[in-house]
Every structure is written in structure tokens, then in C-alpha cells.
XYZ file of C-alpha atoms in Angstrom:
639
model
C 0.000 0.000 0.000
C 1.137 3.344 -1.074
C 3.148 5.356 2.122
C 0.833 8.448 1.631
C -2.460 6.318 3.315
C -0.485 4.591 6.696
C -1.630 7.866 8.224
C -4.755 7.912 7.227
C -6.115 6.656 10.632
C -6.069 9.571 13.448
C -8.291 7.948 16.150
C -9.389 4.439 16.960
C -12.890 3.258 18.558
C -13.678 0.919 20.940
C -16.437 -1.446 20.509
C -16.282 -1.917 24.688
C -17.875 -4.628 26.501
C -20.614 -6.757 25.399
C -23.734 -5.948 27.518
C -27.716 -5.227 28.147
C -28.569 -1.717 28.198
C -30.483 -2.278 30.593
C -27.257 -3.064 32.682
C -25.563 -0.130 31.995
C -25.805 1.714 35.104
C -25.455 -1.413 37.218
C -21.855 -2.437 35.574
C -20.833 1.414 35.507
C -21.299 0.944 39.334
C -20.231 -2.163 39.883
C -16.195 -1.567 37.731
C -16.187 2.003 39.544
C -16.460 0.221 42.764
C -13.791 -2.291 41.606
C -10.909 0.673 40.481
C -12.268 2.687 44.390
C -11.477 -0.561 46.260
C -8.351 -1.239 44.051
C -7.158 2.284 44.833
C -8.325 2.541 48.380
C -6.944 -1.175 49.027
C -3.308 -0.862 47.698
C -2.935 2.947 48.640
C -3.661 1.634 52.810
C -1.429 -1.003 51.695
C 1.568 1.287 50.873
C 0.588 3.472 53.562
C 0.497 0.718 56.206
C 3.596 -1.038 55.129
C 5.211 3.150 55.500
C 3.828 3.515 58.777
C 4.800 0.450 60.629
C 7.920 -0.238 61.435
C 7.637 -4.384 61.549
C 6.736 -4.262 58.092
C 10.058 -2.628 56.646
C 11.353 -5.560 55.726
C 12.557 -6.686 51.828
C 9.174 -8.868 51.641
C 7.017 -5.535 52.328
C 8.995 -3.479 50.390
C 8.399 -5.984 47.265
C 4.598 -6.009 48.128
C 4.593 -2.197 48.346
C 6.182 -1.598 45.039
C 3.520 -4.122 44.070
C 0.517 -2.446 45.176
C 1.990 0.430 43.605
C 2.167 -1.019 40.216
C -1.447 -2.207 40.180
C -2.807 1.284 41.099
C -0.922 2.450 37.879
C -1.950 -0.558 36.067
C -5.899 -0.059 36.513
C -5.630 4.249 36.356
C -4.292 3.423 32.797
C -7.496 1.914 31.451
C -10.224 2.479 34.334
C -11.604 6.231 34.059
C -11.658 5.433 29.848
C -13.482 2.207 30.710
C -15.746 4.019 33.170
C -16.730 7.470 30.500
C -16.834 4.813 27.508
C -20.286 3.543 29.034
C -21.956 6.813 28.487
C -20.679 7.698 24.880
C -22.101 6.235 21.898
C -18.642 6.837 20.036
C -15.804 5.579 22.460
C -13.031 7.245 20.955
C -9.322 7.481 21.428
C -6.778 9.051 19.620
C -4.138 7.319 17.797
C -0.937 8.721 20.056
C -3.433 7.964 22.790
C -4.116 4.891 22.219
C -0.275 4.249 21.875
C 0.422 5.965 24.986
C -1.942 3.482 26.688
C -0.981 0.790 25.321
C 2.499 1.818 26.040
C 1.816 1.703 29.883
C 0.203 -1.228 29.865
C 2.776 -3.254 29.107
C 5.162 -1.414 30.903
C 3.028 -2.461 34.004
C 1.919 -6.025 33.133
C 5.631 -6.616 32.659
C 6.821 -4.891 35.445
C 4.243 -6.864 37.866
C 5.488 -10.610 35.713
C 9.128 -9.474 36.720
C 8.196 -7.942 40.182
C 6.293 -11.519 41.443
C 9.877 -13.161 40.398
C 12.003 -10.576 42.373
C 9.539 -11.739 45.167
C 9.784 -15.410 44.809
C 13.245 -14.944 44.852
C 12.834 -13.206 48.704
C 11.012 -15.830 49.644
C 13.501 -18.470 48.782
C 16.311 -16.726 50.478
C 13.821 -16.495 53.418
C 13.210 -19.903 53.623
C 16.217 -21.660 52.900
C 18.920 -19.252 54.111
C 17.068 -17.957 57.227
C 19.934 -16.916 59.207
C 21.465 -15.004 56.301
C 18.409 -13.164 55.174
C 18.975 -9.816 56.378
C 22.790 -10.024 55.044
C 21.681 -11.611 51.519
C 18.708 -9.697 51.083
C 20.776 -5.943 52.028
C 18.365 -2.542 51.174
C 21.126 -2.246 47.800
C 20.000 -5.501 46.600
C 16.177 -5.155 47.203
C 16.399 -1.696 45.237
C 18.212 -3.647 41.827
C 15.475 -6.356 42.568
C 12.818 -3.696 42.153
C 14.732 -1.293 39.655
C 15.224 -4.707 37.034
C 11.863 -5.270 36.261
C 10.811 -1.497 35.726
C 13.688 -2.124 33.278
C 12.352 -5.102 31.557
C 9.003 -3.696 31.392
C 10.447 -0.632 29.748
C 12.164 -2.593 26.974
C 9.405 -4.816 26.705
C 6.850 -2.096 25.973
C 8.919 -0.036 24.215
C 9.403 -2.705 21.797
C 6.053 -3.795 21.273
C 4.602 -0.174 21.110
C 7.339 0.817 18.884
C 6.856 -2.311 16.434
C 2.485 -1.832 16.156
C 2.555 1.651 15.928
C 4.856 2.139 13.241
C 2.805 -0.262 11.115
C 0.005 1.296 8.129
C -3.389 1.898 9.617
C -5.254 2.358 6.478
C -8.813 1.434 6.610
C -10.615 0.016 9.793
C -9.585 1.891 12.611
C -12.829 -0.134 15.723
C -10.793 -1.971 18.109
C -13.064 -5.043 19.284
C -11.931 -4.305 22.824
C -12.524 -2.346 25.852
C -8.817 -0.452 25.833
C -5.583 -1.010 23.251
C -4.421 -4.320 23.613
C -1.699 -5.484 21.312
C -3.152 -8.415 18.978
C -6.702 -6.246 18.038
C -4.404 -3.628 17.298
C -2.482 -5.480 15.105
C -5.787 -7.407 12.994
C -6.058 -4.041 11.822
C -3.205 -3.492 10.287
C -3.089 -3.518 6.586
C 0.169 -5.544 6.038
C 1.628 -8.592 6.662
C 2.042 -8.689 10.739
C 3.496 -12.175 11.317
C 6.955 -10.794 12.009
C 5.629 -7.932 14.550
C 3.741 -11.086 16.133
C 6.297 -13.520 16.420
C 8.459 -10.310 18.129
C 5.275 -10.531 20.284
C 5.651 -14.022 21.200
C 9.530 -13.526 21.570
C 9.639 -10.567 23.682
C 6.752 -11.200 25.801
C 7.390 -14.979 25.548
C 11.241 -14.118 27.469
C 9.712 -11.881 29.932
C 7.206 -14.616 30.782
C 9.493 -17.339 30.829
C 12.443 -16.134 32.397
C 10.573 -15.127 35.238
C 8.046 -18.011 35.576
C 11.406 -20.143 35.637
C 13.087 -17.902 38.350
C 9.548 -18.392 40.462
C 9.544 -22.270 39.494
C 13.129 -22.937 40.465
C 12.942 -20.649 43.509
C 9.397 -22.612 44.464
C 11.329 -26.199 43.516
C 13.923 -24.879 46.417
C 11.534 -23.790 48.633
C 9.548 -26.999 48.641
C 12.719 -29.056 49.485
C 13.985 -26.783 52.239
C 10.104 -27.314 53.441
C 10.119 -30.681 53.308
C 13.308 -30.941 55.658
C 11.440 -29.613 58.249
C 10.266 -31.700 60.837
C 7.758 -30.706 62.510
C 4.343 -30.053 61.049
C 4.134 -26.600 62.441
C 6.939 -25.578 61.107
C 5.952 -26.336 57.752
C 3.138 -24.726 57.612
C 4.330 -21.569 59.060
C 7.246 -21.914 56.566
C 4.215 -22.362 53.831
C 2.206 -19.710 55.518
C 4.635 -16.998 54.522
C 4.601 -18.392 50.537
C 0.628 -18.696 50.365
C -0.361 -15.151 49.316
C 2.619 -14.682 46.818
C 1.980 -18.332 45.090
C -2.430 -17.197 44.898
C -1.361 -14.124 43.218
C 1.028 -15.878 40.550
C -1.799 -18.068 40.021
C -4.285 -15.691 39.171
C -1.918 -13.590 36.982
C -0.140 -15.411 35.612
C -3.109 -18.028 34.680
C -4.959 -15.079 32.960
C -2.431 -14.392 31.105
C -1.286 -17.677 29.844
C -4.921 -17.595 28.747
C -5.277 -14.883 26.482
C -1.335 -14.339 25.021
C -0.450 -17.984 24.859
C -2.603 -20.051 22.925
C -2.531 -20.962 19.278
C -4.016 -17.705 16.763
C -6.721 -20.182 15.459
C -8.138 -20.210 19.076
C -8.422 -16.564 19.392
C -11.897 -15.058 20.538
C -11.814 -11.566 21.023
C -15.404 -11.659 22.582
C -14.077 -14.473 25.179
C -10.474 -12.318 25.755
C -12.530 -8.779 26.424
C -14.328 -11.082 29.525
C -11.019 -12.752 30.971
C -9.489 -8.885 30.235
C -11.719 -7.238 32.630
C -10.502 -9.788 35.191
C -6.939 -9.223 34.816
C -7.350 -5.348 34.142
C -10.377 -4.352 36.367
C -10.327 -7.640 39.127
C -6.892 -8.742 39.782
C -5.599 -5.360 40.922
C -8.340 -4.904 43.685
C -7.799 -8.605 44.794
C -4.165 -8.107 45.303
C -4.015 -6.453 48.873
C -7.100 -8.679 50.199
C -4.980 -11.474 49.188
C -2.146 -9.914 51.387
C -4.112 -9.016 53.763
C -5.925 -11.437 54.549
C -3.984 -14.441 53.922
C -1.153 -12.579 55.903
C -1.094 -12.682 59.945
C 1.631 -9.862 59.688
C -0.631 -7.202 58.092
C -3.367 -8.542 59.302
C -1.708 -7.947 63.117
C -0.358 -4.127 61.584
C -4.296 -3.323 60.492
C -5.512 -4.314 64.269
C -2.462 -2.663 65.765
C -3.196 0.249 63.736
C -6.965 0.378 64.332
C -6.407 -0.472 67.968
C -4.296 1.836 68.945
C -5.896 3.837 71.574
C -3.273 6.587 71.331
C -1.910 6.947 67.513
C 1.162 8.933 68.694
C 3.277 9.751 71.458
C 5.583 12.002 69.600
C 6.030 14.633 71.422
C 7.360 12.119 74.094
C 10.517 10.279 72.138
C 13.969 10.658 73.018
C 15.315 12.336 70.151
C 12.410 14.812 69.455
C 13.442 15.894 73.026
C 16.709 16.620 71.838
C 15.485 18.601 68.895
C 13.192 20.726 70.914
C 16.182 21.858 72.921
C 17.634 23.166 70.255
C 14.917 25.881 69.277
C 15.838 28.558 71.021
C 19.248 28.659 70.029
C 19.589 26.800 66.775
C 22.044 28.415 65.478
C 25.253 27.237 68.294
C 25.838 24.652 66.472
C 29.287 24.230 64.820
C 29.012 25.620 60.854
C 30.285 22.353 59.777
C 26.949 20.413 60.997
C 24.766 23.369 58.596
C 24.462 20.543 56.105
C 24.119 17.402 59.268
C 20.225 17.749 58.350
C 19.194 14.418 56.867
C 15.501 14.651 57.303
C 12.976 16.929 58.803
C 10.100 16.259 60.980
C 6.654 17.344 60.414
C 4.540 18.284 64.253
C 1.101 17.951 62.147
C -1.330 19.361 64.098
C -1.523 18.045 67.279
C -0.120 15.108 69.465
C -3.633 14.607 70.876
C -4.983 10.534 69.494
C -8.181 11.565 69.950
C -8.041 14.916 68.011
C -5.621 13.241 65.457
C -8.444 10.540 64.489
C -11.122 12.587 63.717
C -8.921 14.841 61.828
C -7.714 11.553 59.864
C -11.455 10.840 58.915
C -11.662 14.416 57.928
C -9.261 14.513 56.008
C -10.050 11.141 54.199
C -13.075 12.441 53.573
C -12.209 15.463 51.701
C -9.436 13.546 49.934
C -12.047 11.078 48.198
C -14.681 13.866 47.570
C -11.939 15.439 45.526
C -10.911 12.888 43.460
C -14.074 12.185 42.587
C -15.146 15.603 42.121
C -12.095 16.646 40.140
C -12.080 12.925 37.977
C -15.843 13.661 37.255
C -15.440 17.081 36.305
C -12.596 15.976 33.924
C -14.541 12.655 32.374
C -17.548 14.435 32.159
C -15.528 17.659 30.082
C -13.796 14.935 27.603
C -17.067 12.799 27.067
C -19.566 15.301 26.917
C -19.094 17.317 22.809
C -20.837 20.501 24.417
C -17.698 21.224 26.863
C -15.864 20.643 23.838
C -15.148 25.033 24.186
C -11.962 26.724 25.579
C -13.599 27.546 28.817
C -13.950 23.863 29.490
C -11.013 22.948 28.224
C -8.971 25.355 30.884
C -11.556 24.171 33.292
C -10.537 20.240 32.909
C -6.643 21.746 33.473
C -7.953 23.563 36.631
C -9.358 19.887 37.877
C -5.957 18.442 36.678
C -3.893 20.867 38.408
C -6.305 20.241 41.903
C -6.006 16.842 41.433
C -2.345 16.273 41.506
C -2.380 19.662 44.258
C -4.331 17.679 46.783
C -2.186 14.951 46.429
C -0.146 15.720 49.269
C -3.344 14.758 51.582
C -1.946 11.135 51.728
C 0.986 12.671 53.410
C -1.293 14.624 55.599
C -3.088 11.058 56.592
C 0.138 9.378 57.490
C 1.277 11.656 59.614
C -2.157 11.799 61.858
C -1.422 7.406 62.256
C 2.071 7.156 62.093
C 4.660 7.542 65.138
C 7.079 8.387 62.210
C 6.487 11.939 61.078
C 9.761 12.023 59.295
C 10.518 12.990 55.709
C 13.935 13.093 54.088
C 15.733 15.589 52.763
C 15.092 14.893 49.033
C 11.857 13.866 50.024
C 11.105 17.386 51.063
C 12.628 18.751 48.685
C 9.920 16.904 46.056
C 7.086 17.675 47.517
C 8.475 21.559 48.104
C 8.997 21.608 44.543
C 6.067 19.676 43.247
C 3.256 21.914 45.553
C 5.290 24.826 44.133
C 4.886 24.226 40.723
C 0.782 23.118 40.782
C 0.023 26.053 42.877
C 1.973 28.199 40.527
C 0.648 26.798 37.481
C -2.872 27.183 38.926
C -2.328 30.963 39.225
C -1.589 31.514 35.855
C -3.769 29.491 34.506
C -6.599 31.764 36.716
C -5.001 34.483 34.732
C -5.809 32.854 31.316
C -9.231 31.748 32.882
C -9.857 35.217 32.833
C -8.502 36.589 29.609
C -10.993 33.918 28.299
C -14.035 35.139 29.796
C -13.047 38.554 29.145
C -12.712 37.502 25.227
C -16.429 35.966 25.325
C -17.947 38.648 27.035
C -16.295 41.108 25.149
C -16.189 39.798 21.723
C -18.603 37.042 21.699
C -18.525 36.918 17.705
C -15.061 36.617 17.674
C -14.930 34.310 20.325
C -14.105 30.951 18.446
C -12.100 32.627 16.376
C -9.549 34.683 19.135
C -9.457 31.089 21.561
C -8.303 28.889 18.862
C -6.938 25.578 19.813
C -3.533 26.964 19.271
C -3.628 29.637 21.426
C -5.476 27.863 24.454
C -2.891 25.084 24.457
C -0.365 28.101 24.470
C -2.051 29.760 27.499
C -2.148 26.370 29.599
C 1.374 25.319 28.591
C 2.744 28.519 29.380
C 0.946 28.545 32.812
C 2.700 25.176 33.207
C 6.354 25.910 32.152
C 5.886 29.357 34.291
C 4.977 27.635 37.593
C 7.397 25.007 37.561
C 10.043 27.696 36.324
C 9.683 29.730 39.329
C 9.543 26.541 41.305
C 12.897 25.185 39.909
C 14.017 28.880 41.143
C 12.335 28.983 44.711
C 13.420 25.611 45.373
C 16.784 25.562 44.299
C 17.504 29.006 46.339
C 15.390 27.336 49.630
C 17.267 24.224 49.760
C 20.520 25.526 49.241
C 19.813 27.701 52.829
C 22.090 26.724 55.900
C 19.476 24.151 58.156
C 21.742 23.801 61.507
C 20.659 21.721 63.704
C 16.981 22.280 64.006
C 14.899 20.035 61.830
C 10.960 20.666 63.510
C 8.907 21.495 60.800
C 5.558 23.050 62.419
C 3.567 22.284 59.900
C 1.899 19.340 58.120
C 3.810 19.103 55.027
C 6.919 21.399 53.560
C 5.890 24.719 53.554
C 8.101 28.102 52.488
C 7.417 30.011 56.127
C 8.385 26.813 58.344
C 11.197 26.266 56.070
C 12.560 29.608 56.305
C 12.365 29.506 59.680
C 14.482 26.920 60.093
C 17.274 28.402 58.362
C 20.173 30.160 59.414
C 21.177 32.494 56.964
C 18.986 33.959 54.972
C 20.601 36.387 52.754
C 19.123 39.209 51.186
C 19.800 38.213 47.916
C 16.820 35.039 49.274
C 14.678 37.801 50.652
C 15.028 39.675 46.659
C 14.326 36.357 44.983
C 11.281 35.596 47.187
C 9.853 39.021 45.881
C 10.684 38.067 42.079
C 8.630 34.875 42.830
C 5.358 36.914 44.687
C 5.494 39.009 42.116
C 6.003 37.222 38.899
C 3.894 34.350 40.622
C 0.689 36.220 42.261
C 1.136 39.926 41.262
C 1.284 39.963 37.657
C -1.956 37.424 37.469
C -3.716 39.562 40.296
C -3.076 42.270 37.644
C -4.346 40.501 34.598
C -7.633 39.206 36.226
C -7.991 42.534 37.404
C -7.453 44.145 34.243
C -9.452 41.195 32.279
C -12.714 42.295 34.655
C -12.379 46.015 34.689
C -13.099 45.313 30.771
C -15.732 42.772 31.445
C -17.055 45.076 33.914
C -17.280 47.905 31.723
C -19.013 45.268 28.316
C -21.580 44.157 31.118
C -22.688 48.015 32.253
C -23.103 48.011 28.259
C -25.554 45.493 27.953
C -28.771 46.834 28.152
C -31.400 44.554 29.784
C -31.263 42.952 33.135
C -31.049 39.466 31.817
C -28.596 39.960 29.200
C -26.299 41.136 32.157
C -27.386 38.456 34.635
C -26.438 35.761 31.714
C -23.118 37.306 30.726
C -21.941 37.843 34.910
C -23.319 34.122 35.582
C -20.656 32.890 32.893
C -17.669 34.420 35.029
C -19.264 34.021 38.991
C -17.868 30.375 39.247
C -14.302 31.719 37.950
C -14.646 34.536 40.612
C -15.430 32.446 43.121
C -11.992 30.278 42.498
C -10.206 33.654 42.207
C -11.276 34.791 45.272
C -11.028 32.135 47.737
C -7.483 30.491 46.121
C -6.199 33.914 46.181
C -7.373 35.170 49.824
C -5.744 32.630 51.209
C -2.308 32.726 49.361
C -1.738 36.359 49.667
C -2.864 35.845 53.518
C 0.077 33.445 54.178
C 2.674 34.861 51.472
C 2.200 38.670 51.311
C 2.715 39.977 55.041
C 5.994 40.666 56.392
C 7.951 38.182 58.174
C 7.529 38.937 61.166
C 3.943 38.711 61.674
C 4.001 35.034 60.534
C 1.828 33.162 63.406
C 2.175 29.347 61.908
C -0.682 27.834 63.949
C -2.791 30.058 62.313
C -1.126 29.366 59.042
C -1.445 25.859 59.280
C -4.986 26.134 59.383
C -5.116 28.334 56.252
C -2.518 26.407 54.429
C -5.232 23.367 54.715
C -8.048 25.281 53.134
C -5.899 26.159 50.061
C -4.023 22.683 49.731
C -7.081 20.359 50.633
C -10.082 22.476 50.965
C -9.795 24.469 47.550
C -9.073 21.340 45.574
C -12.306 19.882 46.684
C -14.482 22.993 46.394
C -13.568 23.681 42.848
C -15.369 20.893 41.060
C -18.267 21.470 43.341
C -17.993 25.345 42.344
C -18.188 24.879 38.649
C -20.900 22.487 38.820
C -23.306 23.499 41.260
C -22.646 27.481 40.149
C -23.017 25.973 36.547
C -26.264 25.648 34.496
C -24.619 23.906 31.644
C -22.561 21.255 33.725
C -25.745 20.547 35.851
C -27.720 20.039 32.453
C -24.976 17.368 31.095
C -24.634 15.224 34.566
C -28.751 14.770 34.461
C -28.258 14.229 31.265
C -25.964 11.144 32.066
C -27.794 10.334 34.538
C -31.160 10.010 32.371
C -29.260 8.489 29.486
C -27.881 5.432 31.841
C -31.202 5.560 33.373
């Protein structure tokens, strides 16, 4: 076929699951309760392997990096899978659909390899007992993790790399529920039995070499078993094997089913079923299987549930010593300036009682604003109507809150954990990461504005000024220019002398509790955090003020009531965003030093890192005629 039609195919569509209409609603329901139980299950999985001590061990820190892959695994395909069943036309694009099935099997192979790095713990546990801790050393359980993020790399990479360079000339309806590799490829217009016997090669090695690695290692472990006397002692020795060997099982056995049978047995209709198990199912099973077939996490969840005081911080030895050091930090020798390792993070309060409600409060707000925000965002790509620029900077504000609020889990932790530590680097991240979002989100306020001052302004011109072009300009700037000034503010903070004093009183790493702990700060710091309030929150301040005086001044020139209502209703959501995310930013970053009270801070720092983030979905659907018109209209269609 001639070169000029291989790109003729710019988006693919999904013919999705075979099902009753009448059942729509029901499996919508049923799969968004599976991918809220997978996330809830394996994100109190990594959280309770953080926050309890017994469980940092190599077999823990396997299971964590585990839990960690499925969550990735099932947010690849899982919101798609959940807007696809109300659209008629469940569309990807082509580079999406590559990009998904680009993750996909960097996951899938990363788990395969993963469950061998495991099997190989458990045979050094088991038949080399008293050498465990010096065999399995922290250097050798991060290679046994990094490997298989490796091999799925490669794996992926070569797969992806092979299908999507192929022609995709004619039929472009994938008989599948996401972009799996083999109905990709029986639409391919070419020969394809060299890109599938790469298939079978690449994915065939990956299988094999680690199904042998968790054979042989099994094959050892069943000997060393069965020189063990006493039948208590092999079953404890089994007890520790039980959960890994159920989840190879079910894996593994899935996907023996659909990659490795003979092409003549294929049924796509039959694979889409056993897909949704190993997609959708196996994921959410994963930390029931470890927890309850495990006595270890089993004992951590009752420890942790029954504690009847979650913390005695305040009360250990070397928090003691830092608190001494407060209120003259800076005695210390110059040469221990750079002696901070880690900081530690007070939280709120050290009272149990206090600290559990506030952990159920904060829980709370956390799921309400992932849901909020992954509504708001579904709802914008499915629904053609918000297919506008105000929408589309809209879906980038519920992005940006999204990742923003992420920092909640941290928040959680820290009201259940005796550990309120975070490392340097770790600080450092989240510093820089906070930084950026809530930069990003002030400039992209700014071109929030400039749009609704375009619409109201020069409504015929409208489509025409907020071209695609130029909104994907305005939200990529707003992204380069936060994380810009946050490479800047964060590279200037952490370079700051911390002597001695690492008590950081406040719930996650904050500028004011940061530069508090410092020694030196410079005036050159104090001039760069002026560039940063100014080039950060000034200069937006200016342009939404500027971008309503002239929206102000097209309203006053409408001429009836409801023409004015109409045009202020389509900018009193944005206002409302404007005015509560900045009230409480310039409250905490524009007063002088010295009248910083952090206890009060704290407290506002929460409504602008959790509370905002939660609020804003709610705000632009509740204040939102349009919005509240599509989600009835969902609701009706699945009804």
C-alpha cells in the first residue's frame, strides 16, 4: 500500500464490553467500585507497610512496590473504561491509544518481573534464614525492584514501537474495551506475522524467564520445606509463601490464557471477559490477598486500628533533643549546617483523639476530591458541548487540583504514624512539586480570565480569538511558568544553611516553616522571594484585574437585566476560584515576616491545599447551568 495512506487513521474506537442496556448503570457501578477498592486497598497497603515499622522488611517493600504497580496498572485503562459507558462513540486518539498501550505493558511486565524478584525473597527467606537480612541488604532489594521497571520498559517499548509504526489504512474499531496489542495489530493492513512472532519472543522471554526464576525458587523452597520436621513448622514456613503463590496463580493463569494459545483459538469476545478480570479484578484482589492471607498485616491493620493513642511524639527521646535546640539553633558548629538528613513534620496536634477525627476528615475530603475533580474531567472529555476553551482550561484547573491535593496522603500518614519524618530529598519533592501546581494554577486563573473577558467582550469573535492553538499556548505557558519559578524557589530554599533544628511546624513542607528553620537567609533570598510573589501572584492579580475592569465595563453596556445576569453568571464560578485560592495565598505569602503566626497558618494552608481542591469541582458544577444540564443528562441516558 502506497506510504501516503499509513496515516490515514487519526483515532481508533472501541467497541467496549458486550452488555444489556439495561445493565448499563449497574456495571458502571459495579467496575467504579472495583478501580475505588483497588485504589483505596493498595494505597492503605503502601501506607500501612510506610507507617509500621515491623513491616520494613525486603518482603514488604516488594509487596509495596507491588501495590503500587497495580494502582498504575488499573488508572491506565479504568476512568476510559468508566466514560466509555456513556458515549455512543468511544473514541481514542491514535498517540493515545499508543500511549496506553504503552503503559500497559510497561506495568503487566513490570508486575510478571516484580512476582519473580519476590519469589526470589522468599527463597532466600526460607532456605537461608539466618542469612536473610545479610543476603537480602536494602542495595539488593532496590536492583530487585529497579530490574523489572527495566524489563518492562524494553518490553513495551518494543512492542509499542513495532504496532505503531505499522500502516493503519482502513478500519480503525478496536473489538476491545482499551488497546491491547493483537486487536491492534488485525487491523493493520500488512503482513504482521513478524511484529507477532516479536510478540511471542519478547513477551514470551519476559514470561518465561521469570516463571522459571519463580519455578526454580518454588522447587527450592519446597525441598527446604520438606526438611522440616515438625508439622508446624511447615506450615508456618508455607504460611509466609501462600499469598505470593495465589497471586502468581491468578496472573499469571490469565495471562497464559489470552497471550499464549494458538491464533486459530483466538476469541476476542471471550479475551474482552477474561481482560476485565486481569485489568479491572486482579488489581483490587491483590491487597485482600495480602491481607488477609497474611497474619503480619493482618496484626499491623488491628495494631493500627487499635491503637488507643496513635502517637506519642512529642514524648521520644530524640524529638526531646530537637526541641532543645529551638531557642538557640544556630550554636551549632558551621560544619553540621548541612548534618540535616531529614525533617520532621509536628502535624497538628499530638492529641490521638483529636488526630483521628482529623484523619477521617481529612479522608473524607481527599475522596470527595478525586471524585469531584475525575468527574469534572470525564464528564468535560465525554460530553461534545464542553468541547469550548472555557472547558477545556476548566478540565486543566481539575488536573492541576487533582495532583495539588495529592499531598493529603501525606497529611493522613502523619495523623497514624509515630514516624512523622521525611527526608531531605523527600522534602525537597514535595516543596517543589506543591510549588509548581500552585503556581501553574495561578496563571492558569489568569488565562481563565482573559478567556471570559474575550467571550464577554467579543462574543462573535470568540471561536475565532481562543483557537486551539492559542489555548494550548495559554495552559502550557501557565505550566512551564509555575514550575520555572519553582525550579528557582526551590533551588535558592534548599541551598539555605538548616543547623541543627529540623521541627517542621507544619503538616507538610511549607516556604514560612522552612525559612524559619534556616540560618542564613541572605538578602539576595529575601530579593528572589519578591521576584517569585510578584512574577507568581502579582502579575496574574493584575491581569484578572485588568481582564474584569473590561468585562465590567461590556456588562454596564448590555442593556437589559437578563442579558447582564447571563453574561456575569458565565464568570461568577471563575470569581469564586479567584477569590477564595487567592485570599488565602496572599494571607500566608504577602505579610511581612515577622507577623508570621504558623498555627494560624497551618490552618489556612489546609483550606488552600485540601479544601480548595475539593471545592472547585463542586464550584463549577453546582454554580453551573450547563454542567448541571450534562450530569442529568448522564444520569437520564444510563437511566
Amino acid at each position: 500500500m502506497a506510504s501516503e495512506n499509513y496515516t490515514r487513521v487519526t483515532e481508533f474506537i472501541f467497541t467496549g464490553l458486550d452488555y444489556n442496556p439495561q445493565l448499563q448503570v449497574l456495571l458502571f457501578l459495579l467496575f467504579l467500585s472495583f478501580y475505588l477498592i483497588n485504589l483505596t486497598g493498595n494505597l492503605s497497603m503502601i501506607i500501612l507497610i510506610r507507617v509500621d515499622s515491623r513491616l520494613h522488611t525486603p518482603m514488604y517493600f516488594f509487596l509495596s512496590h507491588l501495590s503500587f504497580v497495580d494502582i498504575c496498572f488499573s488508572s491506565v485503562m479504568g476512568p476510559k473504561m468508566l466514560t466509555d459507558f456513556f458515549v455512543k462513540r468511544k473514541v481514542i486518539s491514535f498517540w493515545g491509544c499508543a500511549l496506553q498501550q504503552w503503559f500497559l505493558g510497561f506495568f503487566v511486565a513490570s508486575e510478571c518481573s516484580l512476582l519473580a524478584s519476590m519469589a526470589y525473597d522468599r527463597y532466600v527467606a526460607i532456605c537461608n534464614p539466618l542469612l536473610y537480612s545479610a543476603a537480602m541488604s536494602q542495595r539488593l532489594c532496590i536492583q530487585l525492584v529497579a530490574v523489572p521497571y527495566i524489563i518492562g520498559f524494553m518490553n513495551t517499548t518494543t512492542h509499542t514501537a513495532n504496532a505503531f509504526r505499522l500502516p493503519f489504512c482502513g478500519p480503525n474499531i478496536i473489538n476491545d474495551f482499551f488497546c491491547d496489542i493483537f486487536p491492534l495489530l488485525s487491523l493493520v493492513c500488512a503482513d504482521t506475522r513478524l511484529n507477532k512472532l516479536v510478540v511471542f519472543m519478547v513477551a514470551g522471554a519476559v514470561g518465561v524467564f521469570s516463571g522459571l526464576i519463580i519455578v526454580v525458587s518454588y522447587f527450592y523452597i519446597l525441598l527446604a520445606i520438606l526438611k522440616i520436621h515438625s508439622v508446624e513448622g511447615r506450615h508456618k514456613a508455607f504460611s509466609t509463601c501462600s499469598s505470593h503463590l495465589t497471586v502468581i496463580s491468578i496472573l499469571y493463569g490469565t495471562l497464559f490464557f489470552i497471550y499464549v494459545r494458538p491464533g486459530t483459538s483466538f476469541s476476542l469476545n471471550i479475551n474482552k471477559v477474561v481482560s476485565v478480570f486481569y485489568t479491572a479484578v486482579i488489581p483490587m484482589l491483590n491487597p485482600f490477598i495480602y491481607s488477609l492471607r497474611n497474619k503480619e498485616v493482618k496484626d499491623a491493620i488491628h495494631r493500627t486500628i487499635a491503637k488507643s493513642k496513635f502517637c506519642q511524639f512529642m514524648e521520644k527521646p530524640h524529638v526531646k533533643e530537637a526541641e532543645g535546640m529551638i531557642g538557640n539553633p544556630c550554636k551549632m558548629d558551621k560544619k553540621s549546617f548541612t548534618g540535616v538528613k531529614e525533617f520532621i513534620l509536628l502535624g497538628f496536634t499530638d492529641d490521638s483523639w483529636l488526630q483521628c477525627m482529623l484523619f477521617f476528615i481529612f479522608l473524607i475530603i481527599y475522596v470527595i476530591s478525586l471524585v469531584g475533580n475525575i468527574t469534572l474531567i470525564s464528564l468535560i472529555c465525554v460530553d461534545s458541548q464542553f468541547h469550548t476553551p472555557m472547558y477545556f482550561f476548566i478540565g486543566n484547573l481539575s488536573f492541576l487540583d487533582l495532583w495539588y491535593s495529592s499531598v493529603c496522603p501525606k497529611i493522613l500518614m502523619t495523623c497514624i504514624s509515630e514516624d512523622k519524618s521525611i527526608s531531605f530529598a523527600g522534602c525537597l519533592a514535595q516543596f517543589f512539586f506543591s510549588a509548581g501546581l500552585a503556581y501553574s494554577e495561578c496563571y492558569l486563573l489568569a488565562a481563565m480570565a482573559y478567556d471570559r473577558y474575550v467571550a464577554i467582550s467579543n462574543p462573535l469573535l470568540y471561536s475565532q480569538v481562543m483557537s486551539s492553538t492559542l489555548c494550548t499556548s495559554l495552559v502550557v505557558a501557565s505550566y512551564l511558568g509555575g514550575f520555572l519559578n519553582s525550579t528557582i524557589i526551590t533551588s535558592e530554599t534548599f541551598t539555605l544553611s538548616f543547623c541543627g533544628n529540623n521541627i517542621i511546624d507544619d503538616f507538610f513542607c511549607d516556604l514560612p516553616p522552612l525559612v524559619k528553620l534556616a540560618c542564613d537567609v541572605k538578602e539576595s533570598y529575601q530579593a528572589v522571594l519578591y521576584f517569585i510573589l510578584s512574577s507568581n501572584v502579582i502579575t496574574p492579580i493584575v491581569l484578572i484585574l485588568a481582564s474584569y475592569l473590561f468585562i465590567i465595563a461590556a456588562i454596564l453596556r448590555i442593556h437589559s437585566t437578563q442579558g447582564r445576569l447571563k453574561a456575569f453568571s458565565t464568570c461568577a464560578s471563575h470569581m469564586t476560584a479567584v477569590t477564595l485560592y487567592y485570599g488565602s495565598i496572599l494571607f500566608i505569602y504577602s505579610r511581612p515576616s515577622t507577623s508570621y503566626v504558623l498555627a494560624r497558618d497551618k490552618v489556612v494552608s489546609v483550606f488552600y491545599t485540601v479544601v480548595i481542591p475539593m471545592l472547585n469541582p463542586l464550584i463549577y458544577s453546582l454554580r453551573n447551568k450547563d454542567v448541571k444540564d450534562a450530569l442529568r443528562k448522564m444520569l437520564d441516558r444510563a437511566k
